[in-house]
Amino acid sequence: MDEASKLFDSLSDEQLMGEVAPGRNRGVYLLGHLAAENDNMLRLLDLGKVKYPKLYEDFVVKADRAVAEIPPVGELRKCWTDSCNELSKHFGKMTAEDWFGKHTSVSTEDFAKEPHRNKLNVVLVRVGHIQSHLGQLIFLQSRS
Amino acid sequence: MDEASKLFDSLSDEQLMGEVAPGRNRGVYLLGHLAAENDNMLRLLDLGKVKYPKLYEDFVVKADRAVAEIPPVGELRKCWTDSCNELSKHFGKMTAEDWFGKHTSVSTEDFAKEPHRNKLNVVLVRVGHIQSHLGQLIFLQSRS
């Protein structure tokens, strides 16, 4: 999350309006997308309710440009930062036992058979997801 | 590694010769790059000697197009597959204790102060590295 925050901070609003590659997602979409996925982790890790349900709808369920009006970039930046802070706050209080507990999208029966489907695994998968998009977002960096 | 193998298998030699985005690395470079980094993990995790030292030189130390002649795509594909098999073979034999042991690029003194610099951490960082390039390589997929 720190790495992504640094990258977002290094990009201007104008740069974020660009596509990461021709015909691909805009930076602003990926910003909303990662904020929405972060926010959704609150639910997955049983840490509380999501704070931005509309973000999930607009930036995960729907594709880039499928929504007529998206929030201003500044607002999406705040959602991203807020979601990182919220998760960090919870992560700091979690014990090893918490991390190995089941997440909310796996049933008790399935978890008994596949105990690796724990909260730590959710975070590892989410980190990988962030990194795959970071590999794309850096393409916005050196453009004028 | 499985995800990357699937992606590489889905791309033709011709597609791999393309740039992931205008002016960026070619797919073939990233294939060699990830094979070299995989191979280098043998050394980092103290599992043996690297098998392809030239790959590291050409695809990690040097940038794309800095080397006059690179191996044919088919050979790089084999290096990738071989490096995955080699790592999987070793990973299957490692115990929890092995994973929490120090990797070869951290000194004993530093490891005593920072015990999180273990072998598991190397693998987590390497997985993130693969994923950031996978986010780029998928851009080669839907091009004709």
Coordinates of C-alpha atoms in Angstrom, one line a residue:
Chain A
M1 CA 0.0 0.0 0.0
D2 CA 2.9 2.3 0.8
E3 CA 4.4 1.7 -2.6
A4 CA 1.1 2.4 -4.3
S5 CA 0.5 5.6 -2.3
K6 CA 4.0 6.9 -3.3
L7 CA 3.2 6.2 -7.0
F8 CA -0.2 7.9 -6.8
D9 CA 1.4 10.9 -5.0
S10 CA 4.0 11.1 -7.8
L11 CA 1.3 11.3 -10.5
S12 CA -0.6 14.5 -11.3
D13 CA -4.4 14.5 -11.7
E14 CA -3.7 15.1 -15.4
Q15 CA -1.4 12.0 -15.6
L16 CA -4.0 9.9 -13.9
M17 CA -6.5 10.8 -16.5
G18 CA -4.3 9.1 -19.1
E19 CA -4.6 5.4 -20.2
V20 CA -1.9 3.2 -18.8
A21 CA -1.5 1.8 -22.4
P22 CA -3.5 2.5 -25.6
G23 CA -7.1 1.4 -25.1
R24 CA -6.5 0.2 -21.5
N25 CA -7.8 1.5 -18.2
R26 CA -7.1 5.1 -17.2
G27 CA -5.0 5.7 -14.1
V28 CA -8.0 7.3 -12.4
Y29 CA -10.0 4.1 -12.8
L30 CA -7.2 2.1 -11.3
L31 CA -7.1 4.5 -8.4
G32 CA -10.8 4.0 -7.7
H33 CA -10.5 0.3 -8.4
L34 CA -7.7 -0.2 -5.8
A35 CA -9.5 2.0 -3.2
A36 CA -12.7 0.0 -3.7
E37 CA -10.8 -3.3 -3.3
N38 CA -9.0 -2.1 -0.2
D39 CA -12.4 -0.9 1.2
N40 CA -13.9 -4.3 0.4
M41 CA -11.2 -6.0 2.5
L42 CA -12.9 -4.6 5.7
R43 CA -15.8 -6.9 4.8
L44 CA -13.7 -9.9 3.7
L45 CA -11.6 -9.8 6.9
D46 CA -14.6 -9.2 9.1
L47 CA -13.3 -5.9 10.3
G48 CA -16.4 -3.9 9.7
K49 CA -18.7 -2.6 7.0
V50 CA -17.3 -1.2 3.7
K51 CA -17.2 2.6 3.8
Y52 CA -17.6 3.2 0.0
P53 CA -20.1 0.7 -1.5
K54 CA -20.6 2.9 -4.5
L55 CA -16.9 2.7 -5.4
Y56 CA -17.1 -1.1 -5.6
E57 CA -20.0 -0.8 -8.0
D58 CA -18.3 1.9 -10.2
F59 CA -14.7 0.7 -10.1
V60 CA -14.9 -3.1 -9.7
V61 CA -18.3 -4.3 -11.0
K62 CA -18.2 -1.8 -13.9
A63 CA -15.4 -1.3 -16.4
D64 CA -13.6 2.0 -17.0
R65 CA -15.8 4.5 -18.9
A66 CA -19.0 2.5 -18.2
V67 CA -20.0 5.0 -15.6
A68 CA -21.1 8.4 -16.9
E69 CA -19.8 10.4 -14.0
I70 CA -17.0 9.4 -11.6
P71 CA -15.9 11.3 -8.5
P72 CA -13.2 13.9 -8.9
V73 CA -9.6 12.6 -8.7
G74 CA -9.0 14.4 -5.4
E75 CA -11.9 12.6 -3.8
L76 CA -10.6 9.2 -5.1
R77 CA -7.2 10.0 -3.7
K78 CA -8.8 10.6 -0.3
C79 CA -10.7 7.3 -0.5
W80 CA -7.5 5.5 -1.3
T81 CA -5.6 7.1 1.6
D82 CA -8.4 6.6 4.0
S83 CA -8.8 2.9 3.1
C84 CA -5.1 2.4 3.7
N85 CA -5.2 4.1 7.1
E86 CA -8.3 2.1 8.0
L87 CA -6.7 -1.2 7.1
S88 CA -3.4 -0.4 8.8
K89 CA -5.2 0.5 12.0
H90 CA -6.9 -2.9 12.1
F91 CA -3.8 -4.8 10.9
G92 CA -1.9 -3.4 13.8
K93 CA -4.3 -5.0 16.3
M94 CA -4.5 -8.4 14.7
T95 CA -2.9 -11.4 16.3
A96 CA -1.3 -14.4 14.6
E97 CA -4.4 -16.3 15.5
D98 CA -6.6 -13.7 13.8
W99 CA -4.5 -14.0 10.6
F100 CA -5.0 -17.7 10.4
G101 CA -8.8 -17.4 11.0
K102 CA -11.3 -17.8 8.1
H103 CA -12.3 -14.9 6.0
T104 CA -16.0 -14.1 5.3
S105 CA -16.2 -15.5 1.8
V106 CA -15.4 -19.0 2.7
S107 CA -17.9 -21.3 4.4
T108 CA -17.1 -23.1 7.7
E109 CA -17.2 -26.4 5.9
D110 CA -14.9 -25.4 3.1
F111 CA -12.5 -23.7 5.6
A112 CA -12.2 -27.0 7.6
K113 CA -11.1 -28.7 4.4
E114 CA -8.9 -25.8 3.1
P115 CA -7.5 -24.0 6.1
H116 CA -5.2 -21.9 3.9
R117 CA -8.2 -19.9 3.0
N118 CA -7.5 -17.6 5.9
K119 CA -7.3 -13.8 6.4
L120 CA -3.5 -13.8 5.7
N121 CA -4.2 -15.4 2.3
V122 CA -6.7 -12.7 1.5
V123 CA -4.1 -10.0 2.2
L124 CA -1.4 -11.8 0.2
V125 CA -3.8 -12.1 -2.8
R126 CA -4.8 -8.4 -2.5
V127 CA -1.1 -7.3 -2.4
G128 CA -0.5 -9.2 -5.6
H129 CA -3.5 -7.5 -7.1
I130 CA -2.1 -4.1 -6.2
Q131 CA 1.3 -5.0 -7.6
S132 CA -0.1 -6.1 -10.9
H133 CA -1.8 -2.7 -11.3
L134 CA 1.3 -0.9 -10.1
G135 CA 3.2 -2.5 -13.0
Q136 CA 0.7 -0.8 -15.2
L137 CA 0.4 2.6 -13.4
I138 CA 4.2 3.2 -13.7
F139 CA 3.6 3.6 -17.4
L140 CA 1.9 6.9 -16.6
Q141 CA 5.0 8.2 -14.8
S142 CA 7.4 9.5 -17.4
R143 CA 4.9 10.9 -19.8
S144 CA 4.6 14.7 -19.9
Chain B
M1 CA 4.6 -19.0 -11.3
D2 CA 1.6 -21.0 -12.6
E3 CA -0.2 -17.9 -13.5
A4 CA 2.8 -16.6 -15.4
S5 CA 3.3 -19.9 -17.1
K6 CA -0.3 -19.9 -18.3
L7 CA 0.1 -16.4 -19.6
F8 CA 3.4 -17.1 -21.4
D9 CA 1.8 -20.3 -23.0
S10 CA -1.1 -18.2 -24.2
L11 CA 1.2 -15.8 -26.1
S12 CA 2.7 -16.6 -29.4
D13 CA 6.4 -16.0 -30.1
E14 CA 5.3 -13.1 -32.3
Q15 CA 3.2 -11.6 -29.6
L16 CA 6.1 -11.8 -27.2
M17 CA 8.2 -9.8 -29.6
G18 CA 5.9 -6.9 -29.1
E19 CA 6.3 -4.1 -26.5
V20 CA 3.9 -4.3 -23.6
A21 CA 3.2 -0.5 -24.1
P22 CA 4.7 2.0 -26.5
G23 CA 8.4 2.4 -25.8
R24 CA 8.4 -0.1 -23.0
N25 CA 9.9 -3.6 -22.5
R26 CA 9.2 -6.3 -25.0
G27 CA 7.4 -9.4 -23.8
V28 CA 10.5 -11.5 -24.7
Y29 CA 12.6 -9.4 -22.4
L30 CA 10.2 -9.8 -19.5
L31 CA 10.2 -13.6 -20.2
G32 CA 14.0 -13.7 -19.9
H33 CA 13.9 -11.3 -17.0
L34 CA 11.5 -13.4 -14.9
A35 CA 13.4 -16.6 -15.8
A36 CA 16.6 -14.9 -14.7
E37 CA 15.1 -13.7 -11.4
N38 CA 13.6 -17.2 -10.7
D39 CA 17.0 -18.7 -11.4
N40 CA 18.7 -16.2 -9.1
M41 CA 16.4 -17.4 -6.3
L42 CA 18.3 -20.6 -6.1
R43 CA 21.3 -18.6 -4.9
L44 CA 19.3 -16.3 -2.7
L45 CA 17.6 -19.2 -0.9
D46 CA 20.8 -21.2 -0.7
L47 CA 19.4 -24.0 -2.8
G48 CA 22.3 -24.3 -5.2
K49 CA 24.1 -22.4 -7.9
V50 CA 22.3 -20.4 -10.6
K51 CA 21.9 -22.4 -13.8
Y52 CA 21.8 -19.4 -16.2
P53 CA 24.2 -16.7 -15.1
K54 CA 24.2 -15.2 -18.6
L55 CA 20.4 -14.6 -18.4
Y56 CA 20.9 -12.5 -15.3
E57 CA 23.5 -10.4 -17.1
D58 CA 21.3 -9.9 -20.2
F59 CA 17.9 -9.6 -18.7
V60 CA 18.4 -8.1 -15.3
V61 CA 21.6 -6.1 -15.3
K62 CA 21.0 -4.9 -18.8
A63 CA 17.9 -3.2 -20.2
D64 CA 15.8 -4.4 -23.1
R65 CA 17.6 -3.9 -26.5
A66 CA 21.0 -3.3 -24.8
V67 CA 22.1 -6.7 -25.8
A68 CA 22.8 -7.3 -29.5
E69 CA 21.6 -10.9 -29.6
I70 CA 19.3 -12.6 -27.2
P71 CA 18.5 -16.4 -27.2
P72 CA 15.5 -17.5 -29.3
V73 CA 12.1 -17.2 -27.6
G74 CA 11.8 -21.0 -27.5
E75 CA 15.0 -21.3 -25.4
L76 CA 13.8 -18.6 -23.0
R77 CA 10.5 -20.4 -22.6
K78 CA 12.4 -23.5 -21.6
C79 CA 14.6 -21.6 -19.1
W80 CA 11.4 -20.2 -17.5
T81 CA 9.7 -23.6 -17.3
D82 CA 12.9 -25.2 -16.0
S83 CA 13.4 -22.5 -13.4
C84 CA 9.9 -23.0 -12.1
N85 CA 10.3 -26.8 -11.9
E86 CA 13.6 -26.4 -10.2
L87 CA 12.2 -24.0 -7.5
S88 CA 9.0 -26.2 -7.0
K89 CA 11.2 -29.2 -6.5
H90 CA 13.1 -27.4 -3.7
F91 CA 10.1 -25.7 -2.2
G92 CA 8.3 -29.0 -1.8
K93 CA 11.1 -30.2 0.5
M94 CA 11.4 -27.1 2.6
T95 CA 10.2 -27.1 6.2
A96 CA 8.7 -24.2 8.1
E97 CA 12.0 -23.7 9.9
D98 CA 13.8 -23.4 6.5
W99 CA 11.4 -20.7 5.4
F100 CA 12.1 -18.6 8.5
G101 CA 15.9 -19.0 8.0
K102 CA 18.0 -16.2 6.7
H103 CA 18.5 -15.7 2.9
T104 CA 22.0 -15.4 1.5
S105 CA 22.0 -11.6 0.9
V106 CA 21.6 -10.6 4.5
S107 CA 24.4 -10.8 7.0
T108 CA 24.1 -12.8 10.2
E109 CA 24.3 -9.5 12.2
D110 CA 21.6 -7.8 10.2
F111 CA 19.4 -10.9 10.3
A112 CA 19.6 -11.0 14.1
K113 CA 18.2 -7.5 14.2
E114 CA 15.7 -8.0 11.3
P115 CA 14.5 -11.6 11.4
H116 CA 11.8 -10.9 8.9
R117 CA 14.5 -10.9 6.2
N118 CA 14.0 -14.6 5.8
K119 CA 13.6 -17.0 2.8
L120 CA 9.8 -16.7 2.9
N121 CA 10.1 -12.9 2.6
V122 CA 12.3 -13.4 -0.5
V123 CA 9.6 -15.5 -2.1
L124 CA 6.9 -13.1 -1.2
V125 CA 8.8 -10.2 -2.8
R126 CA 9.6 -12.2 -5.9
V127 CA 5.9 -13.2 -6.3
G128 CA 5.1 -9.5 -6.2
H129 CA 7.7 -8.8 -8.8
I130 CA 6.2 -11.5 -11.1
Q131 CA 2.8 -10.0 -10.6
S132 CA 3.8 -6.5 -11.5
H133 CA 5.2 -7.8 -14.8
L134 CA 2.1 -10.0 -15.4
G135 CA 0.0 -6.8 -15.2
Q136 CA 2.1 -5.6 -18.1
L137 CA 2.3 -8.8 -20.1
I138 CA -1.5 -9.2 -20.3
F139 CA -1.4 -6.1 -22.5
L140 CA 0.1 -8.3 -25.2
Q141 CA -2.8 -10.7 -25.1
S142 CA -5.6 -9.3 -27.1
R143 CA -3.5 -7.8 -29.9
S144 CA -3.6 -9.6 -33.2

